[in-house]
PDB file of C-alpha atoms and ligand atoms in Angstrom:
ATOM      1  CA  MET A 191     110.405 109.213 113.704  1.00 49.00           C
ATOM      2  CA  GLU A 192     108.195 107.932 110.976  1.00 67.00           C
ATOM      3  CA  THR A 193     107.411 110.104 108.190  1.00 81.00           C
ATOM      4  CA  GLY A 194     104.838 110.594 105.556  1.00 90.00           C
ATOM      5  CA  PHE A 195     101.904 109.737 107.720  1.00 97.00           C
ATOM      6  CA  VAL A 196      99.021 111.905 107.174  1.00 97.00           C
ATOM      7  CA  LYS A 197      96.059 112.536 109.525  1.00 97.00           C
ATOM      8  CA  VAL A 198      92.777 111.369 107.613  1.00 98.00           C
ATOM      9  CA  ALA A 199      90.324 111.058 110.405  1.00 98.00           C
ATOM     10  CA  ILE A 200      89.463 110.854 114.296  1.00 98.00           C
ATOM     11  CA  LYS A 201      88.420 107.391 116.115  1.00 98.00           C
ATOM     12  CA  SER A 202      85.034 109.028 117.108  1.00 97.00           C
ATOM     13  CA  GLU A 203      84.301 109.498 113.313  1.00 97.00           C
ATOM     14  CA  ILE A 204      84.395 105.839 112.707  1.00 98.00           C
ATOM     15  CA  ALA A 205      82.730 103.345 115.344  1.00 97.00           C
ATOM     16  CA  VAL A 206      83.699  99.359 115.300  1.00 97.00           C
ATOM     17  CA  GLY A 207      82.114  97.763 112.149  1.00 97.00           C
ATOM     18  CA  LYS A 208      81.987 101.102 110.259  1.00 98.00           C
ATOM     19  CA  THR A 209      83.912 102.751 107.562  1.00 98.00           C
ATOM     20  CA  LYS A 210      84.980 106.156 106.220  1.00 98.00           C
ATOM     21  CA  LYS A 211      86.210 107.253 102.787  1.00 98.00           C
ATOM     22  CA  VAL A 212      88.869 109.551 103.045  1.00 98.00           C
ATOM     23  CA  GLN A 213      91.392 111.254 100.701  1.00 97.00           C
ATOM     24  CA  LEU A 214      95.239 111.014 100.282  1.00 96.00           C
ATOM     25  CA  ASP A 215      97.250 112.360  97.315  1.00 93.00           C
ATOM     26  CA  GLY A 216      94.057 112.720  95.225  1.00 95.00           C
ATOM     27  CA  LYS A 217      93.055 108.917  95.809  1.00 96.00           C
ATOM     28  CA  HIS A 218      90.048 107.523  97.650  1.00 98.00           C
ATOM     29  CA  VAL A 219      90.762 105.501 100.459  1.00 98.00           C
ATOM     30  CA  LEU A 220      88.597 103.467 102.661  1.00 98.00           C
ATOM     31  CA  VAL A 221      89.284 103.216 106.279  1.00 98.00           C
ATOM     32  CA  ALA A 222      87.651 100.638 108.397  1.00 98.00           C
ATOM     33  CA  ASN A 223      87.198  99.887 111.956  1.00 98.00           C
ATOM     34  CA  VAL A 224      87.356  95.789 112.617  1.00 98.00           C
ATOM     35  CA  SER A 225      87.015  95.256 116.047  1.00 97.00           C
ATOM     36  CA  GLY A 226      88.666  98.248 117.188  1.00 96.00           C
ATOM     37  CA  ASN A 227      91.403  97.837 114.635  1.00 97.00           C
ATOM     38  CA  TYR A 228      91.696 100.384 111.871  1.00 98.00           C
ATOM     39  CA  TYR A 229      92.659  99.229 108.279  1.00 98.00           C
ATOM     40  CA  ALA A 230      92.866 101.043 105.006  1.00 98.00           C
ATOM     41  CA  ILE A 231      92.656  99.908 101.416  1.00 98.00           C
ATOM     42  CA  GLY A 232      91.625 101.755  98.075  1.00 98.00           C
ATOM     43  CA  ALA A 233      87.998 103.034  98.122  1.00 98.00           C
ATOM     44  CA  ARG A 234      87.431 102.486  94.509  1.00 98.00           C
ATOM     45  CA  CYS A 235      86.633  99.094  93.149  1.00 98.00           C
ATOM     46  CA  THR A 236      89.553  97.799  90.835  1.00 98.00           C
ATOM     47  CA  HIS A 237      87.095  96.285  88.828  1.00 97.00           C
ATOM     48  CA  LYS A 238      85.088  99.567  87.349  1.00 97.00           C
ATOM     49  CA  ASN A 239      85.600 102.174  90.122  1.00 97.00           C
ATOM     50  CA  GLY A 240      82.347 101.147  92.244  1.00 98.00           C
ATOM     51  CA  ASP A 241      82.402 102.848  95.668  1.00 98.00           C
ATOM     52  CA  LEU A 242      83.388 100.530  98.296  1.00 98.00           C
ATOM     53  CA  SER A 243      82.139 103.085 100.841  1.00 97.00           C
ATOM     54  CA  MET A 244      78.452 102.381  99.997  1.00 96.00           C
ATOM     55  CA  SER A 245      79.122  98.817 101.276  1.00 93.00           C
ATOM     56  CA  VAL A 246      78.149  97.629 104.579  1.00 92.00           C
ATOM     57  CA  LEU A 247      81.284  96.036 106.575  1.00 97.00           C
ATOM     58  CA  GLU A 248      80.687  92.585 107.160  1.00 97.00           C
ATOM     59  CA  GLY A 249      83.258  91.280 109.598  1.00 97.00           C
ATOM     60  CA  ASN A 250      86.568  92.303 107.450  1.00 98.00           C
ATOM     61  CA  VAL A 251      84.793  92.221 104.054  1.00 98.00           C
ATOM     62  CA  VAL A 252      83.113  94.901 101.997  1.00 98.00           C
ATOM     63  CA  THR A 253      81.274  94.604  98.761  1.00 98.00           C
ATOM     64  CA  CYS A 254      81.245  96.565  95.783  1.00 97.00           C
ATOM     65  CA  PRO A 255      77.566  97.857  95.200  1.00 97.00           C
ATOM     66  CA  ASN A 256      78.094  97.491  91.380  1.00 96.00           C
ATOM     67  CA  HIS A 257      78.966  93.782  90.651  1.00 95.00           C
ATOM     68  CA  GLY A 258      79.305  92.431  94.028  1.00 96.00           C
ATOM     69  CA  ALA A 259      83.361  91.988  94.087  1.00 97.00           C
ATOM     70  CA  LYS A 260      84.442  91.517  97.614  1.00 98.00           C
ATOM     71  CA  PHE A 261      87.717  92.860  99.332  1.00 98.00           C
ATOM     72  CA  ASP A 262      89.153  92.032 102.454  1.00 98.00           C
ATOM     73  CA  VAL A 263      89.934  95.251 104.289  1.00 98.00           C
ATOM     74  CA  THR A 264      92.886  94.152 106.371  1.00 98.00           C
ATOM     75  CA  THR A 265      94.941  92.938 103.554  1.00 98.00           C
ATOM     76  CA  GLY A 266      93.354  94.601 100.423  1.00 98.00           C
ATOM     77  CA  LYS A 267      93.163  91.073  98.688  1.00 98.00           C
ATOM     78  CA  VAL A 268      90.222  90.183  96.570  1.00 98.00           C
ATOM     79  CA  VAL A 269      87.724  87.823  98.423  1.00 97.00           C
ATOM     80  CA  SER A 270      85.773  86.843  95.293  1.00 96.00           C
ATOM     81  CA  GLY A 271      85.340  89.067  92.258  1.00 95.00           C
ATOM     82  CA  PRO A 272      82.473  90.567  90.162  1.00 95.00           C
ATOM     83  CA  LYS A 273      79.809  88.485  88.791  1.00 90.00           C
ATOM     84  CA  ILE A 274      77.900  89.749  85.848  1.00 88.00           C
ATOM     85  CA  GLY A 275      75.664  86.941  84.337  1.00 87.00           C
ATOM     86  CA  PHE A 276      77.985  84.218  83.773  1.00 86.00           C
ATOM     87  CA  PHE A 277      81.029  86.369  83.271  1.00 84.00           C
ATOM     88  CA  HIS A 278      83.242  86.448  86.208  1.00 87.00           C
ATOM     89  CA  PRO A 279      86.160  88.884  85.383  1.00 89.00           C
ATOM     90  CA  LYS A 280      89.459  88.725  87.032  1.00 93.00           C
ATOM     91  CA  ILE A 281      90.565  91.839  88.877  1.00 97.00           C
ATOM     92  CA  THR A 282      93.339  93.061  91.002  1.00 98.00           C
ATOM     93  CA  ASP A 283      93.590  93.560  94.900  1.00 98.00           C
ATOM     94  CA  GLU A 284      93.485  96.829  96.246  1.00 98.00           C
ATOM     95  CA  GLN A 285      95.981  99.020  97.183  1.00 98.00           C
ATOM     96  CA  THR A 286      96.709  98.821 101.123  1.00 98.00           C
ATOM     97  CA  TYR A 287      97.552 102.005 103.596  1.00 98.00           C
ATOM     98  CA  ILE A 288      99.738 101.502 106.622  1.00 98.00           C
ATOM     99  CA  VAL A 289      97.403 102.638 109.188  1.00 98.00           C
ATOM    100  CA  LYS A 290      98.596 104.094 112.897  1.00 97.00           C
ATOM    101  CA  THR A 291      96.638 105.897 115.471  1.00 97.00           C
ATOM    102  CA  GLU A 292      98.044 108.562 117.726  1.00 96.00           C
ATOM    103  CA  ASN A 293      95.861 109.493 120.754  1.00 97.00           C
ATOM    104  CA  GLU A 294      92.334 110.359 118.700  1.00 97.00           C
ATOM    105  CA  ASP A 295      93.911 110.564 115.423  1.00 98.00           C
ATOM    106  CA  ILE A 296      93.957 108.219 112.551  1.00 98.00           C
ATOM    107  CA  LEU A 297      96.828 108.659 110.111  1.00 98.00           C
ATOM    108  CA  ILE A 298      97.691 106.635 107.012  1.00 98.00           C
ATOM    109  CA  LYS A 299     100.491 106.236 104.462  1.00 97.00           C
ATOM    110  CA  ARG A 300     100.670 104.443 101.238  1.00 96.00           C
ATOM    111  CA  ASN A 301     102.198 100.965 101.444  1.00 94.00           C
ATOM    112  CA  PRO A 302     104.648 100.528  98.685  1.00 89.00           C
TER     113      PRO A 302
HETATM  114  S1  FES B 477      82.777  98.093  89.811  1.00 52.30           S
HETATM  115 FE1  FES B 477      83.256  96.644  91.680  1.00 52.30          FE
HETATM  116  S2  FES B 477      82.238  94.640  90.675  1.00 52.30           S
HETATM  117 FE2  FES B 477      82.172  95.952  89.153  1.00 52.30          FE
END
Protein backbone atom coordinates (compact mmCIF):
# COMPACT_ATOMS: atom_id res chain seq x y z
CA MET A 1 0.00 0.00 0.00
CA GLU A 2 1.23 3.47 -0.90
CA THR A 3 1.77 5.75 2.06
CA GLY A 4 2.20 9.44 2.56
CA PHE A 5 -0.68 10.60 0.41
CA VAL A 6 -2.94 13.26 1.91
CA LYS A 7 -6.43 14.14 0.72
CA VAL A 8 -6.43 17.81 -0.28
CA ALA A 9 -9.53 18.26 -2.42
CA ILE A 10 -12.42 16.55 -4.13
CA LYS A 11 -12.80 16.36 -7.87
CA SER A 12 -15.93 18.51 -8.03
CA GLU A 13 -13.95 21.44 -6.56
CA ILE A 14 -11.59 21.60 -9.57
CA ALA A 15 -13.31 21.66 -12.95
CA VAL A 16 -11.39 20.97 -16.18
CA GLY A 17 -9.10 23.93 -16.88
CA LYS A 18 -9.21 25.17 -13.28
CA THR A 19 -6.85 25.17 -10.32
CA LYS A 20 -7.18 25.20 -6.56
CA LYS A 21 -4.68 26.22 -3.92
CA VAL A 22 -4.35 23.74 -1.06
CA GLN A 23 -1.87 23.20 1.76
CA LEU A 24 0.40 20.28 2.49
CA ASP A 25 2.85 20.33 5.39
CA GLY A 26 2.52 24.11 5.63
CA LYS A 27 3.32 24.63 1.94
CA HIS A 28 0.96 26.14 -0.60
CA VAL A 29 0.31 23.72 -3.44
CA LEU A 30 -1.51 24.34 -6.69
CA VAL A 31 -3.67 21.45 -7.91
CA ALA A 32 -4.65 21.77 -11.56
CA ASN A 33 -7.10 19.90 -13.74
CA VAL A 34 -5.70 19.60 -17.27
CA SER A 35 -8.15 17.79 -19.53
CA GLY A 36 -9.43 15.66 -16.67
CA ASN A 37 -5.99 14.76 -15.30
CA TYR A 38 -4.81 16.28 -12.03
CA TYR A 39 -1.35 17.70 -11.39
CA ALA A 40 0.17 19.50 -8.42
CA ILE A 41 3.10 21.91 -8.12
CA GLY A 42 4.16 24.57 -5.65
CA ALA A 43 1.68 27.45 -5.64
CA ARG A 44 4.26 30.11 -4.84
CA CYS A 45 6.36 31.45 -7.68
CA THR A 46 10.02 30.52 -7.29
CA HIS A 47 10.95 34.09 -8.20
CA LYS A 48 9.43 36.16 -5.41
CA ASN A 49 6.52 34.13 -4.08
CA GLY A 50 3.83 35.34 -6.49
CA ASP A 51 0.56 33.48 -5.99
CA LEU A 52 0.13 31.14 -8.96
CA SER A 53 -3.46 30.42 -7.92
CA MET A 54 -4.28 33.93 -9.15
CA SER A 55 -3.40 32.81 -12.68
CA VAL A 56 -5.81 31.54 -15.28
CA LEU A 57 -4.70 28.11 -16.45
CA GLU A 58 -3.93 28.18 -20.18
CA GLY A 59 -3.58 24.62 -21.39
CA ASN A 60 -1.02 23.30 -18.94
CA VAL A 61 0.63 26.64 -18.14
CA VAL A 62 0.12 29.08 -15.28
CA THR A 63 1.48 32.62 -15.33
CA CYS A 64 2.70 34.42 -12.23
CA PRO A 65 0.67 37.60 -11.65
CA ASN A 66 3.74 39.50 -10.44
CA HIS A 67 6.33 39.42 -13.24
CA GLY A 68 4.91 36.94 -15.72
CA ALA A 69 6.96 33.79 -15.11
CA LYS A 70 5.28 30.76 -16.66
CA PHE A 71 5.30 27.23 -15.27
CA ASP A 72 4.11 23.94 -16.72
CA VAL A 73 1.76 22.45 -14.13
CA THR A 74 2.36 18.93 -15.46
CA THR A 75 6.11 19.03 -14.82
CA GLY A 76 6.77 22.04 -12.55
CA LYS A 77 9.28 23.28 -15.13
CA VAL A 78 9.81 26.92 -15.91
CA VAL A 79 8.37 27.66 -19.37
CA SER A 80 9.63 31.24 -19.35
CA GLY A 81 11.14 33.37 -16.63
CA PRO A 82 10.13 36.71 -15.14
CA LYS A 83 10.46 39.87 -17.17
CA ILE A 84 11.24 43.04 -15.29
CA GLY A 85 12.09 45.64 -17.89
CA PHE A 86 15.25 44.39 -19.57
CA PHE A 87 16.08 42.24 -16.58
CA HIS A 88 15.30 38.52 -16.95
CA PRO A 89 16.31 36.80 -13.72
CA LYS A 90 16.85 33.02 -13.71
CA ILE A 91 14.49 31.04 -11.53
CA THR A 92 14.15 27.43 -10.48
CA ASP A 93 11.44 24.93 -11.33
CA GLU A 94 8.53 24.38 -8.97
CA GLN A 95 8.39 21.54 -6.47
CA THR A 96 6.17 18.80 -7.88
CA TYR A 97 3.76 16.49 -6.12
CA ILE A 98 2.50 13.04 -7.02
CA VAL A 99 -1.26 13.06 -7.44
CA LYS A 100 -3.67 10.18 -7.21
CA THR A 101 -7.41 9.98 -7.10
CA GLU A 102 -9.60 7.63 -5.12
CA ASN A 103 -13.24 7.82 -6.10
CA GLU A 104 -14.02 11.56 -5.62
CA ASP A 105 -10.92 12.34 -3.59
CA ILE A 106 -7.71 13.97 -4.80
CA LEU A 107 -4.63 13.00 -2.81
CA ILE A 108 -1.10 14.31 -3.14
CA LYS A 109 2.35 13.48 -1.88
CA ARG A 110 5.55 15.51 -2.19
CA ASN A 111 7.76 14.30 -5.02
CA PRO A 112 11.19 13.78 -3.43
S1 LIG B 1 7.14 36.72 -8.34
FE1 LIG B 1 6.58 35.43 -9.98
S2 LIG B 1 7.59 36.27 -11.67
FE2 LIG B 1 8.23 37.51 -10.01
